MMTF fields as JSON, N, C-alpha, C and O atoms, coordinates in Angstrom:
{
  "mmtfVersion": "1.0.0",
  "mmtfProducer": "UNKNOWN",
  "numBonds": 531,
  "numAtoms": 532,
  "numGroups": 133,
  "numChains": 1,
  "numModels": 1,
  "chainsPerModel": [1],
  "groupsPerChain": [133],
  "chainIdList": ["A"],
  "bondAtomList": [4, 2, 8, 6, 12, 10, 16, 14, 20, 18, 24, 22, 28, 26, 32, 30, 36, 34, 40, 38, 44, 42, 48, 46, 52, 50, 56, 54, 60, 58, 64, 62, 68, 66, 72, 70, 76, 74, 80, 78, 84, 82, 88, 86, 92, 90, 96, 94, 100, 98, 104, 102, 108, 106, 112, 110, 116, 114, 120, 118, 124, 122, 128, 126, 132, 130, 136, 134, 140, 138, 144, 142, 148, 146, 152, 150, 156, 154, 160, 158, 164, 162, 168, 166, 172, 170, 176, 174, 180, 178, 184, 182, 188, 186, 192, 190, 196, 194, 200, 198, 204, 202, 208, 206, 212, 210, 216, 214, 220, 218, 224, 222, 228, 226, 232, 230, 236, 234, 240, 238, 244, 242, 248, 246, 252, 250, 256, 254, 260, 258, 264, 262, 268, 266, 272, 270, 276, 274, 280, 278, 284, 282, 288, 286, 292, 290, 296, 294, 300, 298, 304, 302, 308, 306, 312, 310, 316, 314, 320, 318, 324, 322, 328, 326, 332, 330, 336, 334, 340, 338, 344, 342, 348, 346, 352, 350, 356, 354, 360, 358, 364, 362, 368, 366, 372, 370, 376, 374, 380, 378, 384, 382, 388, 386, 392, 390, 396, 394, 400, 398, 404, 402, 408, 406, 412, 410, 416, 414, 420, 418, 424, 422, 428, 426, 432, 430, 436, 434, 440, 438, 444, 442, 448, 446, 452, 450, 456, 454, 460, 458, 464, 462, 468, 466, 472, 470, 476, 474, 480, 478, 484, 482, 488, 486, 492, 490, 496, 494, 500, 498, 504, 502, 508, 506, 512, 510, 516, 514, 520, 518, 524, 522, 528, 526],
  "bondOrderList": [1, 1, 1, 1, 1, 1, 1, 1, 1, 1, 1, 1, 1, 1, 1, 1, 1, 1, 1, 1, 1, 1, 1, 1, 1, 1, 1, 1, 1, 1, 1, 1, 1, 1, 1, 1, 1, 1, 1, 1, 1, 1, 1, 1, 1, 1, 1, 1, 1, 1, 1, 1, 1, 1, 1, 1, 1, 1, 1, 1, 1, 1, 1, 1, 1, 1, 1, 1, 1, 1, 1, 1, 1, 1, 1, 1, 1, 1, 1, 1, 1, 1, 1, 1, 1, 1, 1, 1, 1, 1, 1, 1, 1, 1, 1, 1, 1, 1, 1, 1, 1, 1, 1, 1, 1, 1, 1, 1, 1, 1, 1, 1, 1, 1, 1, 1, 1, 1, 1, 1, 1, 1, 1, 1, 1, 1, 1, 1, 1, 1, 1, 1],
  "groupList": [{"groupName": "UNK", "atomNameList": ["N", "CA", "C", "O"], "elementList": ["N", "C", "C", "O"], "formalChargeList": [0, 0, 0, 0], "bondAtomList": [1, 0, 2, 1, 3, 2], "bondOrderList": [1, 1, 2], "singleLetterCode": "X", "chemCompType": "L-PEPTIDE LINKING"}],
  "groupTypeList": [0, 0, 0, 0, 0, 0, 0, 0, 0, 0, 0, 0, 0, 0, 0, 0, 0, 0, 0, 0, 0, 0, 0, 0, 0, 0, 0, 0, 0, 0, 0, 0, 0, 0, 0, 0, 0, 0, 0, 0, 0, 0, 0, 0, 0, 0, 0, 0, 0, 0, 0, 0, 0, 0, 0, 0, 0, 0, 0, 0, 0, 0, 0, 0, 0, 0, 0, 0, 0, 0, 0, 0, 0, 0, 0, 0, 0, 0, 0, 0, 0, 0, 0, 0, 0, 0, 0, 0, 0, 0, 0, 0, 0, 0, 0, 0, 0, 0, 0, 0, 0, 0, 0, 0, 0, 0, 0, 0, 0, 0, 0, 0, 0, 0, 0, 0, 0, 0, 0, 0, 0, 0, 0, 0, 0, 0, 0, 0, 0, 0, 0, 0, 0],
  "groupIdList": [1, 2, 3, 4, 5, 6, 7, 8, 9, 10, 11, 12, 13, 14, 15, 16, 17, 18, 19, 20, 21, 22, 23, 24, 25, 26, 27, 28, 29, 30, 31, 32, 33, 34, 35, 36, 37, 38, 39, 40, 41, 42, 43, 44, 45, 46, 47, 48, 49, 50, 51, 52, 53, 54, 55, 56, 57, 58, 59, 60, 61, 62, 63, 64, 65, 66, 67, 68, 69, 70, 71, 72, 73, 74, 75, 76, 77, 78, 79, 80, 81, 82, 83, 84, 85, 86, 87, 88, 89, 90, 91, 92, 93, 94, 95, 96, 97, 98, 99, 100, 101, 102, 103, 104, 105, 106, 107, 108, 109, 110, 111, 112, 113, 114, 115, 116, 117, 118, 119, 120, 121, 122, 123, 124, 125, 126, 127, 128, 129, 130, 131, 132, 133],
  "secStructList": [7, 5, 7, 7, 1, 7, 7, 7, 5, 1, 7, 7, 1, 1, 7, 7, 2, 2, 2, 2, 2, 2, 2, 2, 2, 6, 6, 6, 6, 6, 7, 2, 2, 2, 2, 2, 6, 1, 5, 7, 6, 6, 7, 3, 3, 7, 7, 6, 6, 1, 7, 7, 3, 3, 1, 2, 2, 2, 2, 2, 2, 2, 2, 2, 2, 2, 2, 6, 6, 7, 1, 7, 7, 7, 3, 3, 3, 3, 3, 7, 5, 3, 3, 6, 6, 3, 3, 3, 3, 3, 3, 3, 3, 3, 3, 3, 7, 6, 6, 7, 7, 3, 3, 3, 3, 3, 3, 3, 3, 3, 3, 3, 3, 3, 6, 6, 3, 3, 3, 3, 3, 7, 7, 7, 7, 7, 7, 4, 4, 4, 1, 7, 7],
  "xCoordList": [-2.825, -3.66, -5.016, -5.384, -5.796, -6.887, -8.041, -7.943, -9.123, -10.485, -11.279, -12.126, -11.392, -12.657, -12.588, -11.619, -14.24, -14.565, -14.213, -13.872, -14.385, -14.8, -15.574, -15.554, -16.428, -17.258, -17.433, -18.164, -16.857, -16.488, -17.798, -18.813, -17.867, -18.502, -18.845, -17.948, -19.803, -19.495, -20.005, -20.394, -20.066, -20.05, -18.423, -18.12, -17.799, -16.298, -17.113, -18.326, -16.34, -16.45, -14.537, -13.639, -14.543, -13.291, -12.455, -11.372, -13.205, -11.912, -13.206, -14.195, -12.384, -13.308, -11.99, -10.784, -13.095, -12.679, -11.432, -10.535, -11.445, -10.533, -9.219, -8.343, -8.998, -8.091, -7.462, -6.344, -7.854, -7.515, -6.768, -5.612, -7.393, -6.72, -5.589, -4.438, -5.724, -4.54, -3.177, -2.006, -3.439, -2.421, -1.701, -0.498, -2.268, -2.049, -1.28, -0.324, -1.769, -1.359, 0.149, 0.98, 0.61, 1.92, 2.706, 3.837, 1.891, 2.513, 2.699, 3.347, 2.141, 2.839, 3.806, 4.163, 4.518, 5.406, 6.679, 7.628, 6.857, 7.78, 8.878, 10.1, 8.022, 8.922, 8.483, 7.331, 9.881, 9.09, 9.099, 8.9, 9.295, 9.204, 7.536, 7.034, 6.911, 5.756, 4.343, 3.13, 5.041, 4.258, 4.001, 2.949, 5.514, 5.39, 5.419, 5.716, 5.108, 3.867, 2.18, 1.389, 2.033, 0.815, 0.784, -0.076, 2.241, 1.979, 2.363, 2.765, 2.066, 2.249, 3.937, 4.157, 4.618, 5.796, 5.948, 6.815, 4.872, 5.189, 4.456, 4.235, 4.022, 3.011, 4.057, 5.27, 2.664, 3.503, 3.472, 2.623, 4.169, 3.725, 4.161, 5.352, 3.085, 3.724, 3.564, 2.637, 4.78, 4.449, 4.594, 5.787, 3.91, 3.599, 4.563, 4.261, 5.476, 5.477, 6.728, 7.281, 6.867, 7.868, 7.542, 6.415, 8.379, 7.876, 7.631, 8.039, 6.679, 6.115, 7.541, 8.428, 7.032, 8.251, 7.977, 6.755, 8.194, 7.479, 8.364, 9.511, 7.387, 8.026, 8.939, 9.512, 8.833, 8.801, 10.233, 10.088, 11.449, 12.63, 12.475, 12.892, 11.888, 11.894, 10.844, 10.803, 10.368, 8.936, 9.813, 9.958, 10.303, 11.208, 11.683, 11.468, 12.912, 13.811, 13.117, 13.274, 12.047, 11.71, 10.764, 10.291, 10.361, 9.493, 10.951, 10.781, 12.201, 13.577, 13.765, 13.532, 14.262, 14.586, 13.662, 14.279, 12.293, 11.209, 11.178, 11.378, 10.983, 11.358, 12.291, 12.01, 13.659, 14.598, 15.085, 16.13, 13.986, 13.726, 12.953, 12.978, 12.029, 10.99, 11.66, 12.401, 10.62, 11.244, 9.937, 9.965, 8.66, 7.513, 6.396, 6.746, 4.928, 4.256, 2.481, 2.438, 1.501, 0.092, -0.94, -0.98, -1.602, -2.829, -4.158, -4.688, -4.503, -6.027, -6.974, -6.793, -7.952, -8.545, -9.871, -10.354, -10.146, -11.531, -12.152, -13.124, -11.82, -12.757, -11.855, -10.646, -13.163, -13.235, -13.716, -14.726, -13.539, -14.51, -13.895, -12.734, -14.998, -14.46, -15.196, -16.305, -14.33, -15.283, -14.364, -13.589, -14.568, -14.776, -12.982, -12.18, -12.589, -11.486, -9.789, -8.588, -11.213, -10.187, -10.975, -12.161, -10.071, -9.999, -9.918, -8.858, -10.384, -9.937, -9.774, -10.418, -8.533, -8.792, -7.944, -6.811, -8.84, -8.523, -7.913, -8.261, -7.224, -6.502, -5.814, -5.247, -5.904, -5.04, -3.67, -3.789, -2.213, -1.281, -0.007, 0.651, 0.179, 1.221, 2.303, 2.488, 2.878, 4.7, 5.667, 5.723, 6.17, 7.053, 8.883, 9.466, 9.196, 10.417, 11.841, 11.582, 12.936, 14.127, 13.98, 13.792, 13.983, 13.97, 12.99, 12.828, 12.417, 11.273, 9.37, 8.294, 9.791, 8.539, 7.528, 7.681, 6.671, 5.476, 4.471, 3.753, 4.362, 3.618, 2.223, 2.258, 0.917, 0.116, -0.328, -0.527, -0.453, -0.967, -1.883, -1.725, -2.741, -3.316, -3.294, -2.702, -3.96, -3.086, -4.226, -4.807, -4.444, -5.506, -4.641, -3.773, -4.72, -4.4, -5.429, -6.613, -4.78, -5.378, -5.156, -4.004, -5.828, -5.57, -6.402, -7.619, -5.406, -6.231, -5.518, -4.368, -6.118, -5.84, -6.053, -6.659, -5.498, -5.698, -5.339, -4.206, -6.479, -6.666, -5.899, -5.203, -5.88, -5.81, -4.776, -4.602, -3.913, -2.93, -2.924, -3.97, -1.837, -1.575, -1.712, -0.709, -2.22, -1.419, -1.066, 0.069, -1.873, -1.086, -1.302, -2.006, -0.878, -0.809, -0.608, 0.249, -1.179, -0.987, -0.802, -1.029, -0.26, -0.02, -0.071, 0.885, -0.922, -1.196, -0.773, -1.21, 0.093, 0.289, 1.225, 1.812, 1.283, 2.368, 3.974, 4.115, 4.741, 5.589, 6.658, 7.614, 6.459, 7.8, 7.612, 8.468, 6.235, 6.783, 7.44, 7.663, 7.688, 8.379, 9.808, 10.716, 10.206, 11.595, 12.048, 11.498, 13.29, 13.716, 13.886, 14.486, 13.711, 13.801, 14.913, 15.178],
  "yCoordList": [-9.308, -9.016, -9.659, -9.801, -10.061, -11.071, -9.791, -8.96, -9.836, -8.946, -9.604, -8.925, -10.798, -11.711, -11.58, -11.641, -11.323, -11.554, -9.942, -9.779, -8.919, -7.747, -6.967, -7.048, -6.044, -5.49, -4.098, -3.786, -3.176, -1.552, -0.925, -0.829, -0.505, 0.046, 1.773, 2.31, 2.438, 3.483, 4.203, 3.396, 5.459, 6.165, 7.034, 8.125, 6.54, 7.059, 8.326, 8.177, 10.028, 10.576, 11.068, 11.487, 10.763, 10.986, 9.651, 9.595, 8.52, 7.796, 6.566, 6.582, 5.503, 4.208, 2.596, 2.443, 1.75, 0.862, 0.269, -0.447, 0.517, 0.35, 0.704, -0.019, 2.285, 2.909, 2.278, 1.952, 1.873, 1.342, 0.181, 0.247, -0.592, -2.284, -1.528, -1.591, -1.129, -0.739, 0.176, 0.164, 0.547, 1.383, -0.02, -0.138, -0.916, -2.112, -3.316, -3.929, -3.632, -4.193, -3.743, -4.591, -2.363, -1.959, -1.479, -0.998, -1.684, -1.701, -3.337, -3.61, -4.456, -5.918, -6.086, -7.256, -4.979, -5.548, -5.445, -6.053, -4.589, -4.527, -3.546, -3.669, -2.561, -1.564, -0.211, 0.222, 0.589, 1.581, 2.545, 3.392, 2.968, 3.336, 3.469, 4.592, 2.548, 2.206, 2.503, 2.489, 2.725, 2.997, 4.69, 5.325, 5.157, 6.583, 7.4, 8.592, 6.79, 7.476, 7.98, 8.648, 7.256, 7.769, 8.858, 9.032, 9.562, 10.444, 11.918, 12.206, 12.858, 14.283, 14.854, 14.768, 15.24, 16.365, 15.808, 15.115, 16.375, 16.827, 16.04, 16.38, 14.887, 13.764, 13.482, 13.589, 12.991, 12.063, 10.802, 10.395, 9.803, 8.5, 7.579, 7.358, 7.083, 6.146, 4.617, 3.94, 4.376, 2.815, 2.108, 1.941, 1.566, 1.063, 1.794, 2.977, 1.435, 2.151, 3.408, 4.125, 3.321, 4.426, 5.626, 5.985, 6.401, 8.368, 8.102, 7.22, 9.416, 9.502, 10.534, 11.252, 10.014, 10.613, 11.723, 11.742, 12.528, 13.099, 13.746, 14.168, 13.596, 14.183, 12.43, 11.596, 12.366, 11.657, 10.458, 9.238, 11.134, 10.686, 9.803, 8.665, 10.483, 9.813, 8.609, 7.616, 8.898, 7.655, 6.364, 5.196, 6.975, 5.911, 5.42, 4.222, 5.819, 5.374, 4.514, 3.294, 5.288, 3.81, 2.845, 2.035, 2.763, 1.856, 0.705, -0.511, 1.237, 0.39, -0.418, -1.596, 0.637, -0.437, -1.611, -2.44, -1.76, -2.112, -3.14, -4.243, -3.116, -4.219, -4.893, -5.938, -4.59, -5.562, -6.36, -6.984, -6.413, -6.984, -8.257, -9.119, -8.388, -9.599, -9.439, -8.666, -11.155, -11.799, -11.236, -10.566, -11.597, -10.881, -10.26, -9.864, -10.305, -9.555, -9.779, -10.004, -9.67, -10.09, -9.308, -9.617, -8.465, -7.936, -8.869, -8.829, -9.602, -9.922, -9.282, -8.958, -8.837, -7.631, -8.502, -9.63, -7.314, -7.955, -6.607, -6.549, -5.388, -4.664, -3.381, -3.157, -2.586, -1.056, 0.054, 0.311, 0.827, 2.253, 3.166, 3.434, 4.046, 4.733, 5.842, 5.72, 7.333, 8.934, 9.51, 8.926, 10.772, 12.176, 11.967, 12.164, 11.531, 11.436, 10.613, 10.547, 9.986, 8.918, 7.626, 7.419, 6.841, 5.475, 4.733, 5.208, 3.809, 2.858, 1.642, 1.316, 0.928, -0.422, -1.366, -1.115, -2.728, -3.471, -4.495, -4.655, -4.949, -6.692, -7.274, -6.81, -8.49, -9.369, -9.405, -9.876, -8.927, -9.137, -10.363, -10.628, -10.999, -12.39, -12.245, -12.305, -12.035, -11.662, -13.063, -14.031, -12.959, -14.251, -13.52, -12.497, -14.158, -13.21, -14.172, -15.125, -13.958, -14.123, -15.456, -16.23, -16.251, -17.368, -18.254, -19.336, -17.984, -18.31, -18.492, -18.666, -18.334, -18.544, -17.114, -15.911, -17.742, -17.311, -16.491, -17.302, -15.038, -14.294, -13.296, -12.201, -13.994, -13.562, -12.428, -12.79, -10.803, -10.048, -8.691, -8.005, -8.747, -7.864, -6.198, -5.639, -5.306, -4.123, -3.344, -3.792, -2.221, -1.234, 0.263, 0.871, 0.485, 1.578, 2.676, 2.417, 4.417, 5.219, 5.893, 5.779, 6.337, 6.62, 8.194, 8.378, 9.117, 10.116, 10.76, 10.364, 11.765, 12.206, 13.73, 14.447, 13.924, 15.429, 15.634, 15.582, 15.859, 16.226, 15.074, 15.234, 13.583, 12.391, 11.695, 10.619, 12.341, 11.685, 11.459, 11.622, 11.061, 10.412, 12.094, 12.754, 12.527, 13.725, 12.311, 11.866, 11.645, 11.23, 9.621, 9.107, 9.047, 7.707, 7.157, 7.852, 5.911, 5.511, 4.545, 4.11, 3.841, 1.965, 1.366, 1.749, 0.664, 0.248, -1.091, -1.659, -1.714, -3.404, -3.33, -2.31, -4.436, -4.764, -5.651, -6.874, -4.908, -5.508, -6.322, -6.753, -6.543, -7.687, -8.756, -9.037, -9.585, -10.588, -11.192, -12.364, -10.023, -10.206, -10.108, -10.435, -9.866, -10.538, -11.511, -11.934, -12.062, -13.387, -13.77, -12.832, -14.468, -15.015, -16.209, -16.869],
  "zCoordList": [-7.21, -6.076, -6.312, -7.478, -5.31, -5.385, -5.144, -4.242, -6.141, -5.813, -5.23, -4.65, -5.113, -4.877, -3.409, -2.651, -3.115, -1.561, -0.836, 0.335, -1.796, -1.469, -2.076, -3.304, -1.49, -1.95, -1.687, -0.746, -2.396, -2.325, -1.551, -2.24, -0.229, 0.655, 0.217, -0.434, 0.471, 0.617, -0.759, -1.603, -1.1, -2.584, -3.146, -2.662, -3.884, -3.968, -4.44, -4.58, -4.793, -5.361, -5.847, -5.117, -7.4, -7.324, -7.565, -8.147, -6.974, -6.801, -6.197, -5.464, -7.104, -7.531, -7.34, -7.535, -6.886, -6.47, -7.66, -7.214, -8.732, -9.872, -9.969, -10.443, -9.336, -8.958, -8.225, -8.625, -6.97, -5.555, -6.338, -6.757, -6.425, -7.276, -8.157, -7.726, -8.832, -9.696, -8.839, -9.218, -8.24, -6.981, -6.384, -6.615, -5.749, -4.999, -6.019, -5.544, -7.503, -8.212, -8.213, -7.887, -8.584, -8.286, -7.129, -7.192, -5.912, -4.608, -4.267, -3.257, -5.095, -4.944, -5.976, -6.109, -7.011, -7.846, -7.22, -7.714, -5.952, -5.711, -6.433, -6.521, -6.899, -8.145, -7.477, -7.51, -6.68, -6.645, -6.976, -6.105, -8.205, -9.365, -9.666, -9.705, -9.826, -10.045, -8.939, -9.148, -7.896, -6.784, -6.947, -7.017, -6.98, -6.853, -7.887, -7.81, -8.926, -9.934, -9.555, -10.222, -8.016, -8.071, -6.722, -5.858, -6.972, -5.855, -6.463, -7.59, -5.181, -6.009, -5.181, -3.973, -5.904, -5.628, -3.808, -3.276, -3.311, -1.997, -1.126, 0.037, -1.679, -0.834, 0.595, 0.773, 1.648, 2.661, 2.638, 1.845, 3.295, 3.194, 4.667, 4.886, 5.623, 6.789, 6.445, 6.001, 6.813, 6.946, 7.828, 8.081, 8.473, 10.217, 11.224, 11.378, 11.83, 12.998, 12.779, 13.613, 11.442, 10.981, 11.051, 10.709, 11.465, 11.374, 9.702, 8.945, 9.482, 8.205, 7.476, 7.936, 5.924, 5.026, 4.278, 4.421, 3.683, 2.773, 1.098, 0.958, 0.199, -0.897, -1.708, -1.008, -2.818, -4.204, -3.952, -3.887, -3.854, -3.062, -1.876, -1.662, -1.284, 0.135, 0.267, 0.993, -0.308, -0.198, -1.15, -0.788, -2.409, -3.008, -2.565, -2.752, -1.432, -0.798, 0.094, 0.037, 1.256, 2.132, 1.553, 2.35, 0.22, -0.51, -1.003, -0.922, -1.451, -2.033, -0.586, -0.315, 0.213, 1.303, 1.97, 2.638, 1.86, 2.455, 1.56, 2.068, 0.352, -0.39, -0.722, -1.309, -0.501, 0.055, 0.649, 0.467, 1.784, 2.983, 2.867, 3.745, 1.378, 1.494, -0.044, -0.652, -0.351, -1.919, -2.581, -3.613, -1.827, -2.762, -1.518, -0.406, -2.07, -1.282, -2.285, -3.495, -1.574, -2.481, -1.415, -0.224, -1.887, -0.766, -1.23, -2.34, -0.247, -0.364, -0.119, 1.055, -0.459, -0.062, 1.046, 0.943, 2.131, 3.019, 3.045, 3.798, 2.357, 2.682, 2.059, 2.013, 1.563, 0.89, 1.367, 0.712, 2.137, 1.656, 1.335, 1.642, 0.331, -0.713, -0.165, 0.355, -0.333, 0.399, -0.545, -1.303, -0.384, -1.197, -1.423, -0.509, -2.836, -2.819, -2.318, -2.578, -1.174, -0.364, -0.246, -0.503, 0.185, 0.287, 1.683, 2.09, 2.762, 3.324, 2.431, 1.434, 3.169, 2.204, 3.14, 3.549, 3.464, 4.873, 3.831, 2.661, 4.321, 3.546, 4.445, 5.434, 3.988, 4.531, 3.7, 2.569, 4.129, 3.564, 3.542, 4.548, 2.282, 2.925, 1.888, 0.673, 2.96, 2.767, 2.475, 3.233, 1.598, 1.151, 2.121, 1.761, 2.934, 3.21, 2.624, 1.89, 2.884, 1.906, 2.469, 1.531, 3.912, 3.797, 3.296, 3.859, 2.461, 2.185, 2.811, 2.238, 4.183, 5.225, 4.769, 4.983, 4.195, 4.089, 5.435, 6.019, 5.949, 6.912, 6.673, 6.112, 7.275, 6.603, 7.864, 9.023, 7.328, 8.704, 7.949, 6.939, 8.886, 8.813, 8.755, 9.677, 7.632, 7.744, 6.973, 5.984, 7.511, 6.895, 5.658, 6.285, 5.024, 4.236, 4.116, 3.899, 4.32, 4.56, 2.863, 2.442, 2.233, 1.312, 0.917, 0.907, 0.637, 0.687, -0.788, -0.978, -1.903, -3.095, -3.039, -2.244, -3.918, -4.224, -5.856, -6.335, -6.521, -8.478, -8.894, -9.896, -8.147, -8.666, -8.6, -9.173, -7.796, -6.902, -5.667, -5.039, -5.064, -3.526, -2.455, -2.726, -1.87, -0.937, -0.015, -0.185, 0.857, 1.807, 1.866, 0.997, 2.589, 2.401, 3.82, 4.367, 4.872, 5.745, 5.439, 4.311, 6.512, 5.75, 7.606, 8.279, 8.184, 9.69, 9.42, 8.419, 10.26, 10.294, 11.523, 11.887, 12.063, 12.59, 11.903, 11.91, 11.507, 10.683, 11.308, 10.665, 12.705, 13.382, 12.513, 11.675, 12.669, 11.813, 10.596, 10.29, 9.981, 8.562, 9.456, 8.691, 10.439, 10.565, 11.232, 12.248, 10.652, 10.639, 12.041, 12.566, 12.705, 13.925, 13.852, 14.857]
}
């Protein structure tokens, strides 16, 4: 994931621009395994125009299938703010998909914690273009 050309807005309490990058570093490995280590038991999680999921399983499951769908994935970041425990975080995202065509789109993440995990999680984009036409 690329840091350059953002600049963490805001006063985090709780929760620092470091965190954020490191959450994102393993939401581009494509492991999600690795993602949902940073959530609690009973977290929720949406991802664009999907009903929201909730709880450890389920977020796994639509994080497996979601990445099956593309070969890789990289957040560029354009923007931070950091509040009492939570996070916005704006990027530009570019999706490598199975045929190889490269899709770069825009997408905001809602990020909210509770004693240093995920409670909830938003994910805003429009995701048609990651499919194959």
């Amino acid at each position: 994931m690329k840091q350059d050309r953002v600049i963490p807005q805001g006063t985090g309490i709780d929760i620092d621009a470091e965190w954020v990058w490191d959450y994102f570093r393993d939401v581009d490995s494509l492991n999600p395994q690795r993602v949902t280590q940073h959530y609690q038991q009973d977290s929720t999680f949406r991802f664009a125009n999907h009903p929201p999921v909730q709880g450890l399983k389920e977020i796994e499951t639509l994080l497996t299938n979601f990445y099956r769908q593309i070969q890789s994935m990289e957040h560029i970041n354009t923007g931070l703010w950091l509040g009492n425990n939570s996070a916005v975080f704006e990027a530009e995202v570019i999706f490598v998909r199975h045929d190889g065509a490269k899709v770069k789109i825009p997408a905001i993440s809602i990020i909210r914690r509770q004693e240093a995990l995920i409670k909830s999680f938003m994910f805003v984009m429009d995701a048609s273009p990651l499919q194959n036409n």
